[in-house]
Every structure is written in C-alpha cells, then in structure tokens.
Amino acid sequence: MEEHIYKKIFSKYRGSKRDSLIPLLQEIQHELGFLSKDSVARVGGLLNLPTSKIYGVATFYNQFRFQPYGKYHIQVCRGTACHVKGSANVLSALEAMLNIKAGETTRDGMFSIEVVACIGACGLAPVISINGEFHANLVPSDIEKIIGSYKNRKTLEE
Amino acid sequence: MFEITVNNRIIDAKPEETILSAVKRAGINIPTLCHMDDFLPSGACRICCVEVEGMPGLVPSCSYPVQEGMNIITNSPRVIKARKTVIELLLANHPDDCLYCVRNGNCQLQNLADQYGIRERRFVGKHKTRNTVDCTSPAIVRDQSKCILCGKCVRVCEEIQNVSAIDFVGRGSSTVIAPAFNQGLNISSCIYCGQCIMVCPTGALRENSFTKQVTDALNNPKKIVVVQHAPAISVSIAEEFGIEPGTDVNGKMVTALRRMGFDRVFDTSFSADLTIMEEASELIQRIQSGGKLPLMTSCSPGWIKYVEQFYPGFLENISTCKSPQQMLGAIIKTYFAKKEGIDPENIFSVSVMPCTAKKFEAARPGMGRDQVPDIDATISTRELARMIKTYGIDFGSLPEDKADTPFGIRSSAGKLFGGTGGVMEAAVRTAYHMLTGSELKSLQIEEVRGVKGIKEAKLNINGLELGIAVVNGVGNAQQLLEQIKSGRKDLHFIEVMTCPGGCIAGGGQPRNTDIEKIKVRLKSLYSIDKSEKLRTSHKNKAVQQLYKEFLGEPLSHKSHELLHTNYTKRDVLI
Ligand code: SF4
Ligand code: SF4
Ligand code: SF4
Ligand code: FES
C-alpha cells in the first residue's frame, strides 16, 4: 500500500532536482500523514540528497511532522485572538503535561499536538480542538482535566 | 596588485581577494568565527565586520572583496561596539560553563569575550536545556548548549568529508546542529573522523574521553598497563606544550609515559611494519591469484565505516588486515601475555591515537577474544597531553628514553604511516622486495608524498605495471570509487586516509587546521625516514622474530586468526 503511494508520487518526480524537495515532501505527508525515516531516506535516494539535509530543511517549516498522529490529535489555535487571550500558556501547559513538543506524539501513541494558525472560532478563544471536539475559553489549569477525560475514555474503551 | 588604505596605512591587495585576506597579510588581526580558509564564505557570524568609507553599514570582511583605493577601518569605536554586541548576543544563551569546559583556555568564544572586555551578561536569552548532550557515540560528544551555530562542522562534514552526517535542524532560536531525525551520532552516518571537532570554535564538539579509565588502570596495582603510540603522535604533540611545531619528541614522550606509570611503552609503528608484511602479501596474492582488485587499505576506521555505509559494493576490495592499532592490541593480549606469563585479563591495553574514529574501531565486534577486548582504552593526542599536564610533568625538560622491546622496534617505513601516502610508500618498498628479492633503488616514492587530495602513479616491478593511488580526505575517495565503478581497471592498490593530510591531521590531534602547520608535521616524518638506517618493514628484526616464534609467515592461519578481520554493510540513514 505504502509502496504503491511512493511509486505514484515518485513517478511524477523522476529526474527532479533539489528544488522539488518541498512539494515532494508535502505530497508524501499528505498521503501518509507524516514523514517517516523511510520516506526521508527514499526522497534522499531520489534527489541524491543526504537525509540530514532533508530533515534540516523539513524542520525549518512548521508544516512537516515526523511522527504519526496520536489517537487523539490536539490542534492548538495560535491565531491572533487566541494569542491575545493567552494560547501560548495553554500550549505550554499541554506540552508540559504530555511531555512532548508541538509536532510530536506521545510515546504511547495516544496524543499528538499540532499548532494551527486560526481555527476560525475566535469567539471561543483560546480554543483547542481534539479530534474535532472543541474546548473553549481555556486557561492552563483546565488542561489537566481535559486530557484526563480523554485518558479515561481510553481505559473505558479497553 | 593595487593599493588600499587600512587604518590609515597603505597596503597591497590582490584583485578578487577579500578584505580579510588582504588585511591579514599586513599583520592586522580581524576576529572570525564562521570563516574557513579555502571555503566559500558563509557570512554567518558577523564578528569580522569592518568600516569601509562610503558604505552606510559595516561590511563582513570575510566575504567582501577589496576594491582599489578602498579606505577601511578595522578598529573604529563603531566596529568594536558592533563586535561586542555580536559576542554578547552569542553569550546570551551560552552556559557560563568555562571552568568545566574541555575548551577552557583555547576557546575562540572565550578568547573573544576576553579580548573585547565583556564583563557582564547584557542579554539573557533562553538557554538550550533539553537533551543538549549527545554522548551516544564511542568517539564524539556533542553539546548543543555550547554551539554558536557557526556552521563550520556542517561544512567540513559535507564539503570535505562528503558524509553530511549533521545539519542545521529547526529554525530561529531553537535551531540546533544534529543528525537526521535528531538521532544519536551512534546510529547516524557519522564516520567519527573528528574533523568537525577540529574546526569547532567552542566546546560544542569534543572527543569521548577515556582518560579516567586510563588513570584508574594506572592506579590499579593488579593491572599491567601497556601503552602504544601511533606514528603521528611524536611529531605533533609538541604543539600542546608550546614546542616548535614539527619537532619530533618521541624520546621525551616515552619518558613521560614511563613516569606516568605505564608498565610497557610500545610503538604502533612496529605493528605498522607488521601490517605491511601482511598487506603487501595480500596485494601480491590478489594480483597473482586473480583476487579482487584494486586492494584498498584498511587502517583508517572512518574510511571503513564510509565504505560500509555508502559503497558496500566495495567491501571486498578492502584489505582484510586489521589496523596497526588492532594488530598490536591482538599481539599484546596473546603472544606478549603468554610470553610474560600474564593473564590477558590483567593487561590493560591503552592506545594513543591521532584519531577519534580509533575509539570506535577498538569497540568493533571481532576486536578481541573470550570477552576480552584487545584495546581497553583509546585516547587522543590531546587527551595524552592533558594527562601529562595533570601528572605535573614538565614535558619540555624531560630527558629522552627508548620504547620497550620488542614492540618498540620499528622501521621508518612504519613511521611514515602517520601521513598521507605513507602506507603506500611502505607497502611498495616491501612488495618490491617480496616480488623481486632485491630492494628498490630509491626507497623514496616522490609521487605519493605531499598533501594533494588524490595522488597517482604507475610503478614498473619486473614487468608488472603496478597502478597505485593515494587519497586523503575521505570525500576525495568518491571520485575514484565512481571511476572504478564505471570500469576503470588500471589500479591495483589504493591507500585511503580519512583525514585531509592523513593521521598527522587526524581528529584527535592538537587543534590546528592551518595546512602549513600540517605540512610541517608531515615534513618531520619525511626527515625521520631520511635520516634512519632501517627503512623497510621486512627488515624489522622484531617483526621477523615475531613471525619466527609465533605467527609463522604472513597470511598464515595464525595471522588470519589474529591480524585479519571482515566488514559488513551497515544500515544507517545516509
Ligand atoms: S565553549 Fe568556550 S565559552 Fe563556552 S563554556 Fe566552553 S570555554 Fe566557555
Ligand atoms: S566526525 Fe566526521 S563524519 Fe562525523 S559529524 Fe564530524 S565531520 Fe561529520
Ligand atoms: S558545533 Fe561547533 S562548529 Fe558546529 S556549528 Fe556549533 S559551534 Fe560551530
Ligand atoms: S567570519 Fe565573517 S561573517 Fe563570520
């Protein structure tokens, strides 16, 4: 299945030079959800670029992630309204609680954090969305309860 | 040539050169952090700024070309203030760690802070604290908290070594230098050459130090502590003690090692002679029996890892000979142990190497037997110098002493291993003898000497036209490997040394990247070779004795068991 996806994408880029790097990475992420070591190595082979260079370029942009989404994917709005209402602190609280940075996924694969520009829910600022469910008017101390409720869901489901 | 004015003095400048290079010649210092001779300027640090009449802003002298009649000031209050600010900004997120830092006393950042009279922390930035130290590799430790992002390591790794194990990762204030996926160096494509350490202006890169293990062994009465020193050490370590570069201080170094308490002091040049006996035999055998050619040398561990990762198709070309370090290591824990009646487990075998990759080599599988490693600790030239200072030994005033027998006896051919072309020269001397029964008329093989990246020659030995090539700086090997891949057939034997210049410029050497200083070290090896009587490995009596008593003959069963090894493809992200 993955093999098929690579084939499809790479066929378009055969003979390309390094200036195709970004669109190529974007397409792979679009299809596979993130950039794995394997995909970076394959791209390196195609464009004749070292993986360190590709990773370096990719980490320059916020859009690329290198781990699959968690079971619960948390989008933190960092738009202007949310920023004014303290979304930076909400993000820090999330990062501290889950012990990961934005763009990463927890080791157990349960949670991932992504920073997004504006969700378009400025009236609810600061706001986060977890698998599409909105949590509005947050203060950092809310985070523990919210994350806790998702963790409970996990145990319930099991 | 035309004239420019610098600090109200008229000096000569060459068209196309940079302000920095013209000004330097006139004896005026301009600080640099990201500049490297012979590289395109990157302009990353801005510490080299100067004032040019008619220009609105300050200009970076390392990248700005001179123009006729230019009027430059390198030390105006405006320039000094700007440089001070650059330093203060670099220090804003730098740990105040100098007392505990490996570069205390020879750090470029520390020097600048001193020269520009920085006496307080003017800016407080966010310090990098999350996982800043990568000590996963046996050879190299990286500490991102001390990195000033000058980018020199990245450039050496890419442009000289053609490895590109590391690059800038992330952006803005959270940028770091790291391998792909922020992995540890141990699972990256790094070949541990240490060339990045040589150019790093700060303590962000250093060798993985084993001085503690060595000191502990020296203090352990149960251990017989044996040391070997590589051919390049004695012509370089002088620089660590302020002695004229290129001075051969072999005798003093032996005395120092004895006074530190090493029970035996041996010379890796002895086992370089042994390597030559094996490798020359292997070359002849491959030529005569249609084996895989060209044969490629195996004494440089960075090169081995390079082939294992990037060119596994050439692994069969690599000589099966272990390096001199590992050959002597194996002989010490077998032949020597038995002869002296010591349990190999009670021998602590130390090697002093000009190299960081040797630490990795010693830890390779197959470099020992019965769970006892052949080499217990590898320290660099810099680490040995540090230990000598710790032990309170006044190096300059030491008398000279001779290494212990039998592994202290060497030919000057073995000594030549310390520089690019040396293995080739030594091997050809002995191969000629093995093939013809007589000696080369002129032992000195001019074509393989000097620091050029790739050197080639054709030698006629009894009608056999032997094609040889010598590569230094592993990045230069690619060219040759690609030629061979696409059908080149005239080469029989290729020497590759990972570091530009060979071991004399290895990643564990006194920090000096000035090619002129490197050449002085090489010259010193040449003059040793010129002045000595025993100039071929096959005439080394101690080597002959070892074969007679223990190994039998080159490529014997015993030799294969102890002195040879094999290599396998290595899966890393390249
Ligand atoms: S890198 Fe230089 S300035 Fe930084 S702690 Fe070490 S010696 Fe001091
Ligand atoms: S040790 Fe050599 S290969 Fe490894 S990062 Fe440094 S320069 Fe690159
Ligand atoms: S590790 Fe050293 S050489 Fe590399 S960018 Fe940092 S300061 Fe410069
Ligand atoms: S030395 Fe000129 S910009 Fe760094």
JSON list of N, CA, C and O in Angstrom, two decimals, chain B residues 367-397:
[
{"chain": "B", "resi": 367, "resn": "MET", "atom": "N", "xyz": [37.19, -7.51, 17.69]},
{"chain": "B", "resi": 367, "resn": "MET", "atom": "CA", "xyz": [38.48, -6.95, 18.08]},
{"chain": "B", "resi": 367, "resn": "MET", "atom": "C", "xyz": [38.87, -7.41, 19.49]},
{"chain": "B", "resi": 367, "resn": "MET", "atom": "O", "xyz": [39.16, -6.60, 20.37]},
{"chain": "B", "resi": 368, "resn": "GLY", "atom": "N", "xyz": [38.85, -8.71, 19.68]},
{"chain": "B", "resi": 368, "resn": "GLY", "atom": "CA", "xyz": [39.23, -9.28, 20.97]},
{"chain": "B", "resi": 368, "resn": "GLY", "atom": "C", "xyz": [38.88, -10.75, 20.95]},
{"chain": "B", "resi": 368, "resn": "GLY", "atom": "O", "xyz": [38.46, -11.27, 19.91]},
{"chain": "B", "resi": 369, "resn": "ARG", "atom": "N", "xyz": [39.05, -11.43, 22.05]},
{"chain": "B", "resi": 369, "resn": "ARG", "atom": "CA", "xyz": [38.62, -12.83, 22.12]},
{"chain": "B", "resi": 369, "resn": "ARG", "atom": "C", "xyz": [38.24, -13.16, 23.55]},
{"chain": "B", "resi": 369, "resn": "ARG", "atom": "O", "xyz": [38.72, -12.52, 24.50]},
{"chain": "B", "resi": 370, "resn": "ASP", "atom": "N", "xyz": [37.36, -14.12, 23.72]},
{"chain": "B", "resi": 370, "resn": "ASP", "atom": "CA", "xyz": [36.87, -14.55, 25.03]},
{"chain": "B", "resi": 370, "resn": "ASP", "atom": "C", "xyz": [36.41, -13.37, 25.88]},
{"chain": "B", "resi": 370, "resn": "ASP", "atom": "O", "xyz": [36.77, -13.26, 27.06]},
{"chain": "B", "resi": 371, "resn": "GLN", "atom": "N", "xyz": [35.65, -12.48, 25.31]},
{"chain": "B", "resi": 371, "resn": "GLN", "atom": "CA", "xyz": [35.11, -11.32, 26.03]},
{"chain": "B", "resi": 371, "resn": "GLN", "atom": "C", "xyz": [36.18, -10.35, 26.52]},
{"chain": "B", "resi": 371, "resn": "GLN", "atom": "O", "xyz": [35.90, -9.48, 27.33]},
{"chain": "B", "resi": 372, "resn": "VAL", "atom": "N", "xyz": [37.42, -10.54, 26.10]},
{"chain": "B", "resi": 372, "resn": "VAL", "atom": "CA", "xyz": [38.47, -9.59, 26.49]},
{"chain": "B", "resi": 372, "resn": "VAL", "atom": "C", "xyz": [38.82, -8.75, 25.26]},
{"chain": "B", "resi": 372, "resn": "VAL", "atom": "O", "xyz": [39.24, -9.28, 24.25]},
{"chain": "B", "resi": 373, "resn": "PRO", "atom": "N", "xyz": [38.61, -7.43, 25.36]},
{"chain": "B", "resi": 373, "resn": "PRO", "atom": "CA", "xyz": [38.92, -6.60, 24.19]},
{"chain": "B", "resi": 373, "resn": "PRO", "atom": "C", "xyz": [40.44, -6.48, 24.00]},
{"chain": "B", "resi": 373, "resn": "PRO", "atom": "O", "xyz": [41.18, -6.54, 24.97]},
{"chain": "B", "resi": 374, "resn": "ASP", "atom": "N", "xyz": [40.87, -6.32, 22.77]},
{"chain": "B", "resi": 374, "resn": "ASP", "atom": "CA", "xyz": [42.30, -6.17, 22.51]},
{"chain": "B", "resi": 374, "resn": "ASP", "atom": "C", "xyz": [42.81, -4.81, 22.97]},
{"chain": "B", "resi": 374, "resn": "ASP", "atom": "O", "xyz": [43.92, -4.69, 23.47]},
{"chain": "B", "resi": 375, "resn": "ILE", "atom": "N", "xyz": [42.00, -3.79, 22.77]},
{"chain": "B", "resi": 375, "resn": "ILE", "atom": "CA", "xyz": [42.37, -2.45, 23.23]},
{"chain": "B", "resi": 375, "resn": "ILE", "atom": "C", "xyz": [41.34, -2.04, 24.28]},
{"chain": "B", "resi": 375, "resn": "ILE", "atom": "O", "xyz": [40.15, -2.05, 24.04]},
{"chain": "B", "resi": 376, "resn": "ASP", "atom": "N", "xyz": [41.83, -1.67, 25.46]},
{"chain": "B", "resi": 376, "resn": "ASP", "atom": "CA", "xyz": [40.90, -1.33, 26.53]},
{"chain": "B", "resi": 376, "resn": "ASP", "atom": "C", "xyz": [40.50, 0.14, 26.52]},
{"chain": "B", "resi": 376, "resn": "ASP", "atom": "O", "xyz": [39.41, 0.49, 26.94]},
{"chain": "B", "resi": 377, "resn": "ALA", "atom": "N", "xyz": [41.42, 0.99, 26.09]},
{"chain": "B", "resi": 377, "resn": "ALA", "atom": "CA", "xyz": [41.07, 2.42, 26.03]},
{"chain": "B", "resi": 377, "resn": "ALA", "atom": "C", "xyz": [41.92, 3.09, 24.96]},
{"chain": "B", "resi": 377, "resn": "ALA", "atom": "O", "xyz": [43.11, 2.82, 24.84]},
{"chain": "B", "resi": 378, "resn": "THR", "atom": "N", "xyz": [41.27, 3.94, 24.18]},
{"chain": "B", "resi": 378, "resn": "THR", "atom": "CA", "xyz": [41.99, 4.72, 23.18]},
{"chain": "B", "resi": 378, "resn": "THR", "atom": "C", "xyz": [41.89, 6.18, 23.55]},
{"chain": "B", "resi": 378, "resn": "THR", "atom": "O", "xyz": [40.80, 6.71, 23.76]},
{"chain": "B", "resi": 379, "resn": "ILE", "atom": "N", "xyz": [43.03, 6.83, 23.69]},
{"chain": "B", "resi": 379, "resn": "ILE", "atom": "CA", "xyz": [42.99, 8.27, 23.96]},
{"chain": "B", "resi": 379, "resn": "ILE", "atom": "C", "xyz": [43.65, 9.02, 22.81]},
{"chain": "B", "resi": 379, "resn": "ILE", "atom": "O", "xyz": [44.51, 8.48, 22.11]},
{"chain": "B", "resi": 380, "resn": "SER", "atom": "N", "xyz": [43.22, 10.25, 22.63]},
{"chain": "B", "resi": 380, "resn": "SER", "atom": "CA", "xyz": [43.74, 11.07, 21.54]},
{"chain": "B", "resi": 380, "resn": "SER", "atom": "C", "xyz": [45.03, 11.75, 21.98]},
{"chain": "B", "resi": 380, "resn": "SER", "atom": "O", "xyz": [45.38, 11.76, 23.17]},
{"chain": "B", "resi": 381, "resn": "THR", "atom": "N", "xyz": [45.71, 12.35, 21.01]},
{"chain": "B", "resi": 381, "resn": "THR", "atom": "CA", "xyz": [46.91, 13.14, 21.31]},
{"chain": "B", "resi": 381, "resn": "THR", "atom": "C", "xyz": [46.58, 14.22, 22.34]},
{"chain": "B", "resi": 381, "resn": "THR", "atom": "O", "xyz": [47.33, 14.44, 23.29]},
{"chain": "B", "resi": 382, "resn": "ARG", "atom": "N", "xyz": [45.43, 14.87, 22.14]},
{"chain": "B", "resi": 382, "resn": "ARG", "atom": "CA", "xyz": [45.05, 15.94, 23.06]},
{"chain": "B", "resi": 382, "resn": "ARG", "atom": "C", "xyz": [44.83, 15.40, 24.47]},
{"chain": "B", "resi": 382, "resn": "ARG", "atom": "O", "xyz": [45.21, 16.02, 25.46]},
{"chain": "B", "resi": 383, "resn": "GLU", "atom": "N", "xyz": [44.20, 14.22, 24.56]},
{"chain": "B", "resi": 383, "resn": "GLU", "atom": "CA", "xyz": [43.96, 13.66, 25.90]},
{"chain": "B", "resi": 383, "resn": "GLU", "atom": "C", "xyz": [45.27, 13.28, 26.59]},
{"chain": "B", "resi": 383, "resn": "GLU", "atom": "O", "xyz": [45.43, 13.48, 27.79]},
{"chain": "B", "resi": 384, "resn": "LEU", "atom": "N", "xyz": [46.22, 12.74, 25.80]},
{"chain": "B", "resi": 384, "resn": "LEU", "atom": "CA", "xyz": [47.51, 12.39, 26.41]},
{"chain": "B", "resi": 384, "resn": "LEU", "atom": "C", "xyz": [48.19, 13.66, 26.93]},
{"chain": "B", "resi": 384, "resn": "LEU", "atom": "O", "xyz": [48.71, 13.67, 28.05]},
{"chain": "B", "resi": 385, "resn": "ALA", "atom": "N", "xyz": [48.17, 14.72, 26.13]},
{"chain": "B", "resi": 385, "resn": "ALA", "atom": "CA", "xyz": [48.81, 15.97, 26.55]},
{"chain": "B", "resi": 385, "resn": "ALA", "atom": "C", "xyz": [48.19, 16.46, 27.86]},
{"chain": "B", "resi": 385, "resn": "ALA", "atom": "O", "xyz": [48.88, 16.88, 28.79]},
{"chain": "B", "resi": 386, "resn": "ARG", "atom": "N", "xyz": [46.86, 16.36, 27.93]},
{"chain": "B", "resi": 386, "resn": "ARG", "atom": "CA", "xyz": [46.16, 16.80, 29.14]},
{"chain": "B", "resi": 386, "resn": "ARG", "atom": "C", "xyz": [46.60, 15.95, 30.33]},
{"chain": "B", "resi": 386, "resn": "ARG", "atom": "O", "xyz": [46.85, 16.45, 31.42]},
{"chain": "B", "resi": 387, "resn": "MET", "atom": "N", "xyz": [46.72, 14.64, 30.12]},
{"chain": "B", "resi": 387, "resn": "MET", "atom": "CA", "xyz": [47.13, 13.77, 31.22]},
{"chain": "B", "resi": 387, "resn": "MET", "atom": "C", "xyz": [48.55, 14.09, 31.68]},
{"chain": "B", "resi": 387, "resn": "MET", "atom": "O", "xyz": [48.83, 14.09, 32.88]},
{"chain": "B", "resi": 388, "resn": "ILE", "atom": "N", "xyz": [49.43, 14.35, 30.71]},
{"chain": "B", "resi": 388, "resn": "ILE", "atom": "CA", "xyz": [50.82, 14.68, 31.08]},
{"chain": "B", "resi": 388, "resn": "ILE", "atom": "C", "xyz": [50.83, 15.92, 31.96]},
{"chain": "B", "resi": 388, "resn": "ILE", "atom": "O", "xyz": [51.55, 15.99, 32.96]},
{"chain": "B", "resi": 389, "resn": "LYS", "atom": "N", "xyz": [49.98, 16.89, 31.62]},
{"chain": "B", "resi": 389, "resn": "LYS", "atom": "CA", "xyz": [49.90, 18.11, 32.44]},
{"chain": "B", "resi": 389, "resn": "LYS", "atom": "C", "xyz": [49.32, 17.80, 33.82]},
{"chain": "B", "resi": 389, "resn": "LYS", "atom": "O", "xyz": [49.81, 18.29, 34.83]},
{"chain": "B", "resi": 390, "resn": "THR", "atom": "N", "xyz": [48.27, 16.96, 33.85]},
{"chain": "B", "resi": 390, "resn": "THR", "atom": "CA", "xyz": [47.68, 16.59, 35.14]},
{"chain": "B", "resi": 390, "resn": "THR", "atom": "C", "xyz": [48.71, 15.93, 36.05]},
{"chain": "B", "resi": 390, "resn": "THR", "atom": "O", "xyz": [48.75, 16.17, 37.25]},
{"chain": "B", "resi": 391, "resn": "TYR", "atom": "N", "xyz": [49.57, 15.11, 35.46]},
{"chain": "B", "resi": 391, "resn": "TYR", "atom": "CA", "xyz": [50.57, 14.40, 36.25]},
{"chain": "B", "resi": 391, "resn": "TYR", "atom": "C", "xyz": [51.73, 15.31, 36.66]},
{"chain": "B", "resi": 391, "resn": "TYR", "atom": "O", "xyz": [52.69, 14.85, 37.28]},
{"chain": "B", "resi": 392, "resn": "GLY", "atom": "N", "xyz": [51.65, 16.57, 36.28]},
{"chain": "B", "resi": 392, "resn": "GLY", "atom": "CA", "xyz": [52.68, 17.51, 36.71]},
{"chain": "B", "resi": 392, "resn": "GLY", "atom": "C", "xyz": [54.03, 17.27, 36.08]},
{"chain": "B", "resi": 392, "resn": "GLY", "atom": "O", "xyz": [55.08, 17.47, 36.70]},
{"chain": "B", "resi": 393, "resn": "ILE", "atom": "N", "xyz": [54.02, 16.79, 34.86]},
{"chain": "B", "resi": 393, "resn": "ILE", "atom": "CA", "xyz": [55.29, 16.51, 34.19]},
{"chain": "B", "resi": 393, "resn": "ILE", "atom": "C", "xyz": [55.68, 17.71, 33.32]},
{"chain": "B", "resi": 393, "resn": "ILE", "atom": "O", "xyz": [54.89, 18.15, 32.50]},
{"chain": "B", "resi": 394, "resn": "ASP", "atom": "N", "xyz": [56.87, 18.23, 33.56]},
{"chain": "B", "resi": 394, "resn": "ASP", "atom": "CA", "xyz": [57.34, 19.36, 32.75]},
{"chain": "B", "resi": 394, "resn": "ASP", "atom": "C", "xyz": [57.94, 18.81, 31.46]},
{"chain": "B", "resi": 394, "resn": "ASP", "atom": "O", "xyz": [59.11, 18.45, 31.40]},
{"chain": "B", "resi": 395, "resn": "PHE", "atom": "N", "xyz": [57.10, 18.74, 30.46]},
{"chain": "B", "resi": 395, "resn": "PHE", "atom": "CA", "xyz": [57.44, 18.00, 29.25]},
{"chain": "B", "resi": 395, "resn": "PHE", "atom": "C", "xyz": [58.73, 18.49, 28.59]},
{"chain": "B", "resi": 395, "resn": "PHE", "atom": "O", "xyz": [59.60, 17.72, 28.21]},
{"chain": "B", "resi": 396, "resn": "GLY", "atom": "N", "xyz": [58.85, 19.81, 28.49]},
{"chain": "B", "resi": 396, "resn": "GLY", "atom": "CA", "xyz": [59.98, 20.40, 27.78]},
{"chain": "B", "resi": 396, "resn": "GLY", "atom": "C", "xyz": [61.33, 19.97, 28.34]},
{"chain": "B", "resi": 396, "resn": "GLY", "atom": "O", "xyz": [62.30, 19.81, 27.59]},
{"chain": "B", "resi": 397, "resn": "SER", "atom": "N", "xyz": [61.40, 19.76, 29.65]},
{"chain": "B", "resi": 397, "resn": "SER", "atom": "CA", "xyz": [62.71, 19.48, 30.25]},
{"chain": "B", "resi": 397, "resn": "SER", "atom": "C", "xyz": [62.98, 17.99, 30.40]},
{"chain": "B", "resi": 397, "resn": "SER", "atom": "O", "xyz": [63.97, 17.60, 31.02]}
]
